[in-house]
Coordinates of N, CA, C and O in Angstrom, one line a residue:
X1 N -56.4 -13.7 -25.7 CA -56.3 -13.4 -24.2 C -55.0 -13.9 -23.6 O -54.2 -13.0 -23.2
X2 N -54.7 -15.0 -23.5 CA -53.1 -15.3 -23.6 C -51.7 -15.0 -24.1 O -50.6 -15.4 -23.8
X3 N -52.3 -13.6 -25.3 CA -51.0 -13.1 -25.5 C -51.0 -11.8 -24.8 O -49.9 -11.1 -24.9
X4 N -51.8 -11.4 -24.3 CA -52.1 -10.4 -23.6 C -51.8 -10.3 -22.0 O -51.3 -9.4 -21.4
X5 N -52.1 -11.7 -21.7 CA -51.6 -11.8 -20.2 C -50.0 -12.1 -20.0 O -49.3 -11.8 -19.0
X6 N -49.6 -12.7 -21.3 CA -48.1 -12.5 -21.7 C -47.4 -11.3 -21.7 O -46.7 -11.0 -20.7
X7 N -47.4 -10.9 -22.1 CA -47.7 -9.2 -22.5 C -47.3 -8.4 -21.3 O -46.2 -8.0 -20.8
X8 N -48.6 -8.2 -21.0 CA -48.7 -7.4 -19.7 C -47.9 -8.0 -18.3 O -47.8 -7.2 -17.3
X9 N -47.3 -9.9 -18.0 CA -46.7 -9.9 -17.3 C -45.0 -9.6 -17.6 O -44.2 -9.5 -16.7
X10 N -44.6 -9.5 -18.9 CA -43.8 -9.1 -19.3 C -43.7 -7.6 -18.9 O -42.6 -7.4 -18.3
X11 N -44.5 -6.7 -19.1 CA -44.4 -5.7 -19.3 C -44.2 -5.2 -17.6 O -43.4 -4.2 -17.4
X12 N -44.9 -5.9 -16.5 CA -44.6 -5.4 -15.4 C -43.6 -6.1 -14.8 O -43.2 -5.7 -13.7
X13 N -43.1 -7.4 -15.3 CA -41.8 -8.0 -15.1 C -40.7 -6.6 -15.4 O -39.8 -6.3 -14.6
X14 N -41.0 -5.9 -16.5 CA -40.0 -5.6 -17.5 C -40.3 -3.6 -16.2 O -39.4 -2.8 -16.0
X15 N -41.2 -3.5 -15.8 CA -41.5 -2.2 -15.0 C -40.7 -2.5 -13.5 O -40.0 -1.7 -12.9
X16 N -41.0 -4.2 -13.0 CA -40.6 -4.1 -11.9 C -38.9 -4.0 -11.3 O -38.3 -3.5 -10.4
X17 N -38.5 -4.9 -12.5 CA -37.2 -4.6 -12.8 C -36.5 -3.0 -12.6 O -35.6 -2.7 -11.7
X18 N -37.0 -2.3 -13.5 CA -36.7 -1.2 -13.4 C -36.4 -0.3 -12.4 O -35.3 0.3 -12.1
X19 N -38.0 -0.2 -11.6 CA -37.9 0.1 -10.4 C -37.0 -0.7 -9.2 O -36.6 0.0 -8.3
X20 N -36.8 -2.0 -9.4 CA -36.3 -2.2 -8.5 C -34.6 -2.3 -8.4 O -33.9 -2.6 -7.4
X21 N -34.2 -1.9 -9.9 CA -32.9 -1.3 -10.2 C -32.3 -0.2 -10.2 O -31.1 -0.1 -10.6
X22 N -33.3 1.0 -9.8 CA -33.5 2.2 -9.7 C -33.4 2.5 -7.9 O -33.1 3.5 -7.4
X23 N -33.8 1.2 -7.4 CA -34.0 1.8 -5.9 C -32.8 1.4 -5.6 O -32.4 2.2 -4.7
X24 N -31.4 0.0 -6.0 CA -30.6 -0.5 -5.6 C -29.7 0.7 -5.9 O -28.8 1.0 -5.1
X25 N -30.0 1.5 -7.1 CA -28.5 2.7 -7.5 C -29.0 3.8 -6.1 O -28.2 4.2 -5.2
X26 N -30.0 4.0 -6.0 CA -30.1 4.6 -5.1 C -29.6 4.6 -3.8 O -29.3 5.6 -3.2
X27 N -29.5 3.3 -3.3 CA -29.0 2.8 -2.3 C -27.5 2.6 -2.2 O -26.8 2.7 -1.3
X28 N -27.2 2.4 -3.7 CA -25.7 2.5 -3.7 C -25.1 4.1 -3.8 O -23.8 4.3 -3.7
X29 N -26.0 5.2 -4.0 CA -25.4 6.5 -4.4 C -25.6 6.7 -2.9 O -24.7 7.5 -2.5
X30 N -26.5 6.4 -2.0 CA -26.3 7.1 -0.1 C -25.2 6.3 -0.3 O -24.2 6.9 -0.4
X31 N -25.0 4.8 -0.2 CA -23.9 4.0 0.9 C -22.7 4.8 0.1 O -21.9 5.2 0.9
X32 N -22.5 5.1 -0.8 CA -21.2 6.0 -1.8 C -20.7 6.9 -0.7 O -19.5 7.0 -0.3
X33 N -22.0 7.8 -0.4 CA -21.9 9.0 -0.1 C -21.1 8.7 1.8 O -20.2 9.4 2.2
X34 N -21.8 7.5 2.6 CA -21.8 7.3 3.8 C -20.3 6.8 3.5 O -19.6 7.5 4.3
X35 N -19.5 5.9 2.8 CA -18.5 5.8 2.4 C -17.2 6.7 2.6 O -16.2 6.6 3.3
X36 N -17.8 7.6 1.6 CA -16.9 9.0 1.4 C -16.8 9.5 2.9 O -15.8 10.1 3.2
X37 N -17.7 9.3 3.6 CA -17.7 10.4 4.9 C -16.5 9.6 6.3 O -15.6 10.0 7.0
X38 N -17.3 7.9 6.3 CA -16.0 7.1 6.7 C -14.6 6.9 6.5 O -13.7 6.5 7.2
X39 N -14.7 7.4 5.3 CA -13.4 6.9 4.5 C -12.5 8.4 5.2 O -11.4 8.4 5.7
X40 N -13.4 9.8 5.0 CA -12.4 11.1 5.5 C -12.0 11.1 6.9 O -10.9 11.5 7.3
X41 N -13.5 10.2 8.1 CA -13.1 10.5 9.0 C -11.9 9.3 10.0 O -11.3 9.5 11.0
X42 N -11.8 7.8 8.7 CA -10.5 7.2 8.4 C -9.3 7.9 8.3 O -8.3 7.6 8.9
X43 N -9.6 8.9 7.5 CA -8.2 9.7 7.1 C -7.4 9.3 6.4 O -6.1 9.3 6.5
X44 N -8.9 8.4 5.0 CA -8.0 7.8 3.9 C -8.4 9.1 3.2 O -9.1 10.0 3.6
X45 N -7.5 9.1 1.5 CA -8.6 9.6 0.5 C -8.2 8.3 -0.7 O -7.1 7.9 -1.3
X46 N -9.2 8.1 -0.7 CA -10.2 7.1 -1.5 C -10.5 7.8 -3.2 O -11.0 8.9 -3.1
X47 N -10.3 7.4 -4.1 CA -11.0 7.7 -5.6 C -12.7 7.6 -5.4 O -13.3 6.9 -4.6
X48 N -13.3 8.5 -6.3 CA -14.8 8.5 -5.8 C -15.0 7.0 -6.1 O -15.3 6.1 -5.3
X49 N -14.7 6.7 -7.8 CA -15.3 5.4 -8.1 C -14.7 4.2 -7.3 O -15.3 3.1 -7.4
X50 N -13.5 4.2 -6.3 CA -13.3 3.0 -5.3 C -14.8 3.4 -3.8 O -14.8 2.4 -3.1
X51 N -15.3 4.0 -3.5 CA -16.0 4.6 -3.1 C -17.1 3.8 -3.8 O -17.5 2.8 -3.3
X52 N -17.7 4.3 -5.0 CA -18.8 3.8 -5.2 C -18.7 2.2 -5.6 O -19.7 1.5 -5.9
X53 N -17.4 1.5 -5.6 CA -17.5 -0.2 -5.8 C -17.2 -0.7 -4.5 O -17.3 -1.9 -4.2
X54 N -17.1 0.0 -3.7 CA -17.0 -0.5 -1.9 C -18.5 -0.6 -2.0 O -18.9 -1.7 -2.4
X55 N -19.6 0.3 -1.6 CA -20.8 0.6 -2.0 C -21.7 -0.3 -2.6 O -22.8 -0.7 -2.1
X56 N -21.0 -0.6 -4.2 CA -22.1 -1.5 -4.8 C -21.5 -2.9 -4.0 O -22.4 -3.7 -3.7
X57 N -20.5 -3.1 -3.6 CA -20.4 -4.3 -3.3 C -20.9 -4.8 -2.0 O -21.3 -6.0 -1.9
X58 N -20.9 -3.9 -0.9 CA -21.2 -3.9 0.0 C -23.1 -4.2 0.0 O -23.6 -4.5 1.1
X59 N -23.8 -3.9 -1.1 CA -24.8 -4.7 -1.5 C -25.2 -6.0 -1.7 O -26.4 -6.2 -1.4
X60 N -24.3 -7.2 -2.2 CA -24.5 -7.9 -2.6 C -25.0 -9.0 -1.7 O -25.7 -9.9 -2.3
X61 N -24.8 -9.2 -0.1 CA -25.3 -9.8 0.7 C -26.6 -9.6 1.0 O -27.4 -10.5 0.8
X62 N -27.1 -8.2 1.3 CA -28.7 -7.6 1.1 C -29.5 -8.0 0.1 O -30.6 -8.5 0.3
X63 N -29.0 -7.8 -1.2 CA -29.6 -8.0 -2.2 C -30.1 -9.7 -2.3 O -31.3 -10.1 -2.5
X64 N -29.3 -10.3 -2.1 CA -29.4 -12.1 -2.1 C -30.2 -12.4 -0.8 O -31.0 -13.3 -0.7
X65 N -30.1 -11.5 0.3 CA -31.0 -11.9 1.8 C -32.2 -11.4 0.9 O -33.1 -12.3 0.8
X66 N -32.3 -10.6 0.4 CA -33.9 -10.1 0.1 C -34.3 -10.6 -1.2 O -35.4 -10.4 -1.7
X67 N -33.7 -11.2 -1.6 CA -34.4 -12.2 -3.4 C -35.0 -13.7 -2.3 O -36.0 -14.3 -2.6
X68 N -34.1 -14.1 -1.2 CA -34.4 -14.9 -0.4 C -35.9 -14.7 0.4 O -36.9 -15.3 0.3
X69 N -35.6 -13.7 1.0 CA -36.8 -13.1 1.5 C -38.6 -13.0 0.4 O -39.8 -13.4 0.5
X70 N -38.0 -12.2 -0.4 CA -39.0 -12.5 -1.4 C -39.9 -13.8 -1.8 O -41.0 -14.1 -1.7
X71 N -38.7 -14.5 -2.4 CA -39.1 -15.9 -2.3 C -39.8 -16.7 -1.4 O -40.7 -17.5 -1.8
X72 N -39.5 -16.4 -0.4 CA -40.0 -16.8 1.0 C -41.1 -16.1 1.4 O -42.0 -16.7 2.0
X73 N -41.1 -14.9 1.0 CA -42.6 -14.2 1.4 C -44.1 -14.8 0.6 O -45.2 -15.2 0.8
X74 N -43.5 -14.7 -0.2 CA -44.4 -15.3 -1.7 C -44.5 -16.6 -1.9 O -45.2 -16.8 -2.9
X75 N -44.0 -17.6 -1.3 CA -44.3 -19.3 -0.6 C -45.0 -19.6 0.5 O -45.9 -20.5 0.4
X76 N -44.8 -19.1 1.6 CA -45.3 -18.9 2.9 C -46.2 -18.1 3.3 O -47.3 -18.6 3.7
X77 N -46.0 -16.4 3.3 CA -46.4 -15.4 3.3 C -45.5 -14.9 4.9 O -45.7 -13.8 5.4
X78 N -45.0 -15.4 5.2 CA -43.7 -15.0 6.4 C -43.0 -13.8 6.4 O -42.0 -13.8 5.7
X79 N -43.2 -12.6 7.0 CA -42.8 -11.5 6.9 C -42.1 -10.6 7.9 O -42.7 -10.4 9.0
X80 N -40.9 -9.9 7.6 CA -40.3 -9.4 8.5 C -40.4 -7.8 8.7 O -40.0 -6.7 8.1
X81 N -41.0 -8.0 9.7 CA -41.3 -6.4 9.7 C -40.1 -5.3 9.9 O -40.4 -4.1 9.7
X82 N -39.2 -5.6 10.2 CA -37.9 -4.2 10.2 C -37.0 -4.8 9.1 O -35.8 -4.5 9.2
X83 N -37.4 -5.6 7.8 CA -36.3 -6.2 7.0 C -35.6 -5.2 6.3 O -34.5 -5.6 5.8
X84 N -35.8 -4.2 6.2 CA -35.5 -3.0 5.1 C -34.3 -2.5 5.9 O -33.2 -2.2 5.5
X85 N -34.8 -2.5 7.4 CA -33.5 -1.7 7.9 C -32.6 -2.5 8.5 O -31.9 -1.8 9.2
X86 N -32.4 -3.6 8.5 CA -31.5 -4.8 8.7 C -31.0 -4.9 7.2 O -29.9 -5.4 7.1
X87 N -31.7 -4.3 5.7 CA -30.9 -4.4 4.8 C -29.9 -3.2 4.6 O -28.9 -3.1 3.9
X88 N -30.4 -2.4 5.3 CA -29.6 -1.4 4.9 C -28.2 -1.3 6.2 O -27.0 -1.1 6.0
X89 N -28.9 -1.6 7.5 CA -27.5 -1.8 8.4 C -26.4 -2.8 7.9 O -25.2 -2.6 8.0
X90 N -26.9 -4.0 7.3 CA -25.9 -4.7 7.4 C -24.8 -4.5 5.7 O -23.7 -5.0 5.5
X91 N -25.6 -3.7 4.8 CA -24.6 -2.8 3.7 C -23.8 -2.1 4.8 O -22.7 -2.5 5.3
X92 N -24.5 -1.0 5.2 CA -23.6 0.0 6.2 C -22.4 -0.6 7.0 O -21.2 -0.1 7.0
X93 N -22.8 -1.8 7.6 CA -21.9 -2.4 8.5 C -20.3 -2.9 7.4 O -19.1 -2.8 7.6
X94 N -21.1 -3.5 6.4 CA -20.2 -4.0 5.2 C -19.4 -2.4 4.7 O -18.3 -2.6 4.1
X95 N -19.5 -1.7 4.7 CA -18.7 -0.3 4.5 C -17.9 -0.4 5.1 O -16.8 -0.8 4.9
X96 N -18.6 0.1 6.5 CA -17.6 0.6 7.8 C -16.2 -0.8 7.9 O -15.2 -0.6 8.5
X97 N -16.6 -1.8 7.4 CA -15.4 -3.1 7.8 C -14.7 -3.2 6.7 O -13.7 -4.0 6.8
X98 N -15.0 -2.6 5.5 CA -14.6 -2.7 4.6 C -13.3 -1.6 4.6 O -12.2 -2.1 4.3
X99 N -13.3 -0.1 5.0 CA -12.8 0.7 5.0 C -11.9 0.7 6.3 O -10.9 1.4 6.3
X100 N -12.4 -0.1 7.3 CA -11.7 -0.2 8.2 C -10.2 -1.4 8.2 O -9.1 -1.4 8.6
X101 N -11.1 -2.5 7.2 CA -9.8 -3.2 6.7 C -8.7 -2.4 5.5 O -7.7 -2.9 4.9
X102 N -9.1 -1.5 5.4 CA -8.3 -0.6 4.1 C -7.5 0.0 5.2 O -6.5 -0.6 5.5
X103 N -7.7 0.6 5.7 CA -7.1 1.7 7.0 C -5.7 0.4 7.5 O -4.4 0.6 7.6
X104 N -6.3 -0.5 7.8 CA -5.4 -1.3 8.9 C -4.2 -1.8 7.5 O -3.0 -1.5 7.4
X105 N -5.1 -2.5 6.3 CA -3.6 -2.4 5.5 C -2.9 -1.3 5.4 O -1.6 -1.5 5.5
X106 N -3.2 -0.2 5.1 CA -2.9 1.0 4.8 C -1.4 0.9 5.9 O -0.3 0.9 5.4
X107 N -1.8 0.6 7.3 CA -1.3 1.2 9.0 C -0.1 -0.1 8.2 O 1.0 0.4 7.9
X108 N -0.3 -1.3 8.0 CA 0.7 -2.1 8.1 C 2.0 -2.0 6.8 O 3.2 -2.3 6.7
X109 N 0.9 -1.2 5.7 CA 2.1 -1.1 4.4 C 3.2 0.3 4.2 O 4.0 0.8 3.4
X110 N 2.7 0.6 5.9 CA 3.1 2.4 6.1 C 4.3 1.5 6.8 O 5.4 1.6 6.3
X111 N 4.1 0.8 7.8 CA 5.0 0.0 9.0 C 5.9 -0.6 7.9 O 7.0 0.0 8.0
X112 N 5.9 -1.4 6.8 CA 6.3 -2.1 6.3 C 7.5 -1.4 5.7 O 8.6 -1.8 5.8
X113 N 7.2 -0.1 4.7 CA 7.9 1.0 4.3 C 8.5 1.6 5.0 O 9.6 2.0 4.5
X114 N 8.3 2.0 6.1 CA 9.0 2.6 7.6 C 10.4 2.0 7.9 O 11.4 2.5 8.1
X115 N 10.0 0.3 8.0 CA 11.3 -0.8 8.4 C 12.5 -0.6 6.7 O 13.7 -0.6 6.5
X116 N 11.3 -0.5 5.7 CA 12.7 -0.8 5.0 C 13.2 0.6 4.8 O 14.2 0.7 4.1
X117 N 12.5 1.7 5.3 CA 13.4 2.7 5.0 C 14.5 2.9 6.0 O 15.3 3.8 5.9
X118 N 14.3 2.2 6.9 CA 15.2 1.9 8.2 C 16.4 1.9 7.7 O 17.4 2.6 7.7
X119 N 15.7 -0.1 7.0 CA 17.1 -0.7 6.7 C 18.4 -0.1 5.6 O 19.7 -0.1 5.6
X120 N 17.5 0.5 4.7 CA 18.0 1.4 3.7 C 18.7 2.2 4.2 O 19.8 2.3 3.6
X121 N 18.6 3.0 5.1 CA 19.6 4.3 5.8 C 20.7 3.5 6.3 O 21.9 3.8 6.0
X122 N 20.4 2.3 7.1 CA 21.4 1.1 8.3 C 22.2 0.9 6.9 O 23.4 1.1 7.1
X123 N 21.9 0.7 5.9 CA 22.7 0.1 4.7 C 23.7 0.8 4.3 O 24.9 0.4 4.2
X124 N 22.9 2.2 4.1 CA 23.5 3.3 3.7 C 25.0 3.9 4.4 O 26.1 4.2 3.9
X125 N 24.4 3.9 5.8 CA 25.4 4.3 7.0 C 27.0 3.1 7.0 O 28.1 3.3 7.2
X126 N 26.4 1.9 6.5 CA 27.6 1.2 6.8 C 28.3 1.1 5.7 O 29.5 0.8 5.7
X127 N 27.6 1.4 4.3 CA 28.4 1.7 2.9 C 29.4 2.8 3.2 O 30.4 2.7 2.5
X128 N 29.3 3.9 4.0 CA 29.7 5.3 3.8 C 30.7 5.1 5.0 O 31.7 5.8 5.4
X129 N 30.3 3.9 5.7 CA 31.0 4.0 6.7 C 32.4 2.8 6.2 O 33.5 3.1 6.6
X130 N 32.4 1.9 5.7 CA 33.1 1.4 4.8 C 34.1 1.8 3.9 O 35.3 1.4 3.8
X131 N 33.5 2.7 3.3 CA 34.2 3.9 2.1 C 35.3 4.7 3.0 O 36.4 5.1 2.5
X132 N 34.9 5.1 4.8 CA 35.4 5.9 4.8 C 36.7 5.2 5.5 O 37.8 5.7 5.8
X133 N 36.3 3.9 5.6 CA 37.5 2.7 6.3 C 38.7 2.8 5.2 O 39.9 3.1 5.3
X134 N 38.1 2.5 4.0 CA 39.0 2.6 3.1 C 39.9 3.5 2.4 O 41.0 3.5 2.0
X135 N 38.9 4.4 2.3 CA 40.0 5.8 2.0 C 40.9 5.8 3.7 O 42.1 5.7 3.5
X136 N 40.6 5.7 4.5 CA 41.6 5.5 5.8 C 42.4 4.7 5.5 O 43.6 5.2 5.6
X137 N 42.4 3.5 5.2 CA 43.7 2.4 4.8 C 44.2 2.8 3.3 O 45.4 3.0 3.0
X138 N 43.5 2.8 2.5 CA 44.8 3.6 1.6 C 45.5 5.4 1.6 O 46.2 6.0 0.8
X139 N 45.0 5.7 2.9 CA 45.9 6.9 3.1 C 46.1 6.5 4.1 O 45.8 7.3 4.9
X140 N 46.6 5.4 4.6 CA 47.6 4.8 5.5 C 48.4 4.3 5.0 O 49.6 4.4 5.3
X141 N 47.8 3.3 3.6 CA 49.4 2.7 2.7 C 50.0 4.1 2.1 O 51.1 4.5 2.4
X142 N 49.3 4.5 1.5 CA 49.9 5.9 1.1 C 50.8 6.6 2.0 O 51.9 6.9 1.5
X143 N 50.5 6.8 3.2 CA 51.8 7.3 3.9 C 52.7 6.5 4.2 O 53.7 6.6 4.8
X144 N 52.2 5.5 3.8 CA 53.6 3.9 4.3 C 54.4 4.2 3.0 O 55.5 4.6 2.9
X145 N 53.5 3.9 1.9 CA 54.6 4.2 0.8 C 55.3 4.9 0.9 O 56.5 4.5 0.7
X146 N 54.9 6.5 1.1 CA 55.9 7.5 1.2 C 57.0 7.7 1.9 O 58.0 8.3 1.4
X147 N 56.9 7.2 2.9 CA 57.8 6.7 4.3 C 59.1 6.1 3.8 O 60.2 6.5 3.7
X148 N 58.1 4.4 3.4 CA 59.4 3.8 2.4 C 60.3 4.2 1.5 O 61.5 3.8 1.5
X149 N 59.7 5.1 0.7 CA 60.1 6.2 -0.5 C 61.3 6.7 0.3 O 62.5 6.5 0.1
X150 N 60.4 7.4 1.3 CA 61.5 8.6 2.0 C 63.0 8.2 2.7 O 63.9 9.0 2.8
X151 N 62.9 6.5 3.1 CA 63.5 5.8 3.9 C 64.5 5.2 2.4 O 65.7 5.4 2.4
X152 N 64.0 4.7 1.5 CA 65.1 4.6 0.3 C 65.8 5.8 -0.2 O 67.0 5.6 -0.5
X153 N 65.4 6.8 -0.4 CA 65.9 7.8 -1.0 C 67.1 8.1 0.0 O 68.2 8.2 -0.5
X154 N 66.8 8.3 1.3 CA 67.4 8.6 2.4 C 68.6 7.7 2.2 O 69.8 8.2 2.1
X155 N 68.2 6.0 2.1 CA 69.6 5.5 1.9 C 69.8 5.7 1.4 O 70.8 6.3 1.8
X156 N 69.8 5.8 -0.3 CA 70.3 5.8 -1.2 C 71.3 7.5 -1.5 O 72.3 7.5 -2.2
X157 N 70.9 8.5 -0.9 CA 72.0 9.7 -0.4 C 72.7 9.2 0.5 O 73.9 9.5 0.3
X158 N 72.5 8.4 1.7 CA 73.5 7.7 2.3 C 74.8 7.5 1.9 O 75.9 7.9 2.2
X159 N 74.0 6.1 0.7 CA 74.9 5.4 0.2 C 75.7 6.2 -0.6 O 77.0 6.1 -0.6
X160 N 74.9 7.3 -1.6 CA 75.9 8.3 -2.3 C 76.9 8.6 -2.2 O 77.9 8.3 -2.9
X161 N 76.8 9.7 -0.6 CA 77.1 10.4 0.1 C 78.9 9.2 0.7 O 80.0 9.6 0.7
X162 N 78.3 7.8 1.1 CA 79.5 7.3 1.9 C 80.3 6.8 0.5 O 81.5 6.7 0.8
X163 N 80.2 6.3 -1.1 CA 80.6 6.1 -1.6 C 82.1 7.6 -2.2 O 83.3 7.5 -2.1
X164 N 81.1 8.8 -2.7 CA 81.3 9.8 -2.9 C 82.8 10.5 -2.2 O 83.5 11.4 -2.7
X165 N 83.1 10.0 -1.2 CA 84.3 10.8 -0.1 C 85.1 9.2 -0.5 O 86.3 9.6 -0.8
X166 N 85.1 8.0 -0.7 CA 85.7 6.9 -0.8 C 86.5 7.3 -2.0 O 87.8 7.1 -2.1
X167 N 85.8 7.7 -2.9 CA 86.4 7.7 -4.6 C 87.6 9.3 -4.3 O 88.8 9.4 -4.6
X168 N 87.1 10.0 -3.7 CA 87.7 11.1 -3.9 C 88.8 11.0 -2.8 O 89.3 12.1 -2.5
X169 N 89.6 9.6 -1.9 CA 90.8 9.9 -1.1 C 91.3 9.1 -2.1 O 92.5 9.0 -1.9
X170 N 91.0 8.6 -2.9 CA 91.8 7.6 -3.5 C 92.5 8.0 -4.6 O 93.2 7.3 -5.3

């Protein structure tokens, strides 16, 4: 008789289990779906499976309030009559804050990329603007040189020139 009542509480340990891991996917395939619908009208897009781990995770407070609960019902007999839907609001709630903190990093790593593409152009602008100082000053020595050039050559026909009439009265 004792391996029997073993047995059989195994067996509905081993049934209730089931069922009661059957109702959690369930719960996690709506909050998935409730997810996906926040997440579009966020005007993120989200991977399904980040979707369904927002979801399962957003379980994990419910699930521990209600093993609590359990526990509690089944010591006492203390019972909450809307507990089901206080477990499912407060998954829900865990979504919607969850996706809403996604959105706001999202807003701040858009901000963040925005400044440095700022800085990047300001960078840019003063590189080009630099380059163009410089080709300016060396086509300023450049015409200095040439100047000089022009200003030696000049004397040096000068000098030619006043040597040239010297040699030839003599």
């Amino acid at each position: 008789m004792k391996s029997f009542i073993v047995m059989f509480s195994v067996a509905i340990f081993i049934y209730l289990f089931i069922i009661y891991l059957s109702t959690i996917l369930i719960y996690i395939l709506l909050l998935t779906l409730l997810t996906y619908i926040v997440t579009r009208i966020a005007g993120l897009r989200l991977k399904t499976t980040a979707t369904y781990n927002i979801a399962a995770y957003s379980l994990t407070l419910p699930i521990v309030l209600e093993i609590i609960y359990g526990v509690v019902n089944i010591i006492t007999g203390f019972t909450i009559e809307y507990f089901q839907v206080m477990y499912t609001a407060i998954a829900s709630i865990y979504v919607i804050t969850a996706i809403l903190m996604i959105k706001s990093d999202v807003i701040k790593k858009q901000l963040e990329l925005n400044k440095i593409i700022e800085e990047q152009e300001r960078v840019r602008q003063e590189l080009k603007r630099k380059e163009e100082e410089e080709k300016m000053q060396k086509e300023q020595e450049r015409r200095k040189k040439e100047r000089e050039e022009k200003k030696e050559k000049e004397k040096k026909e000068e000098d030619n020139l006043g040597k040239e009439p010297e040699g030839d009265n003599a």
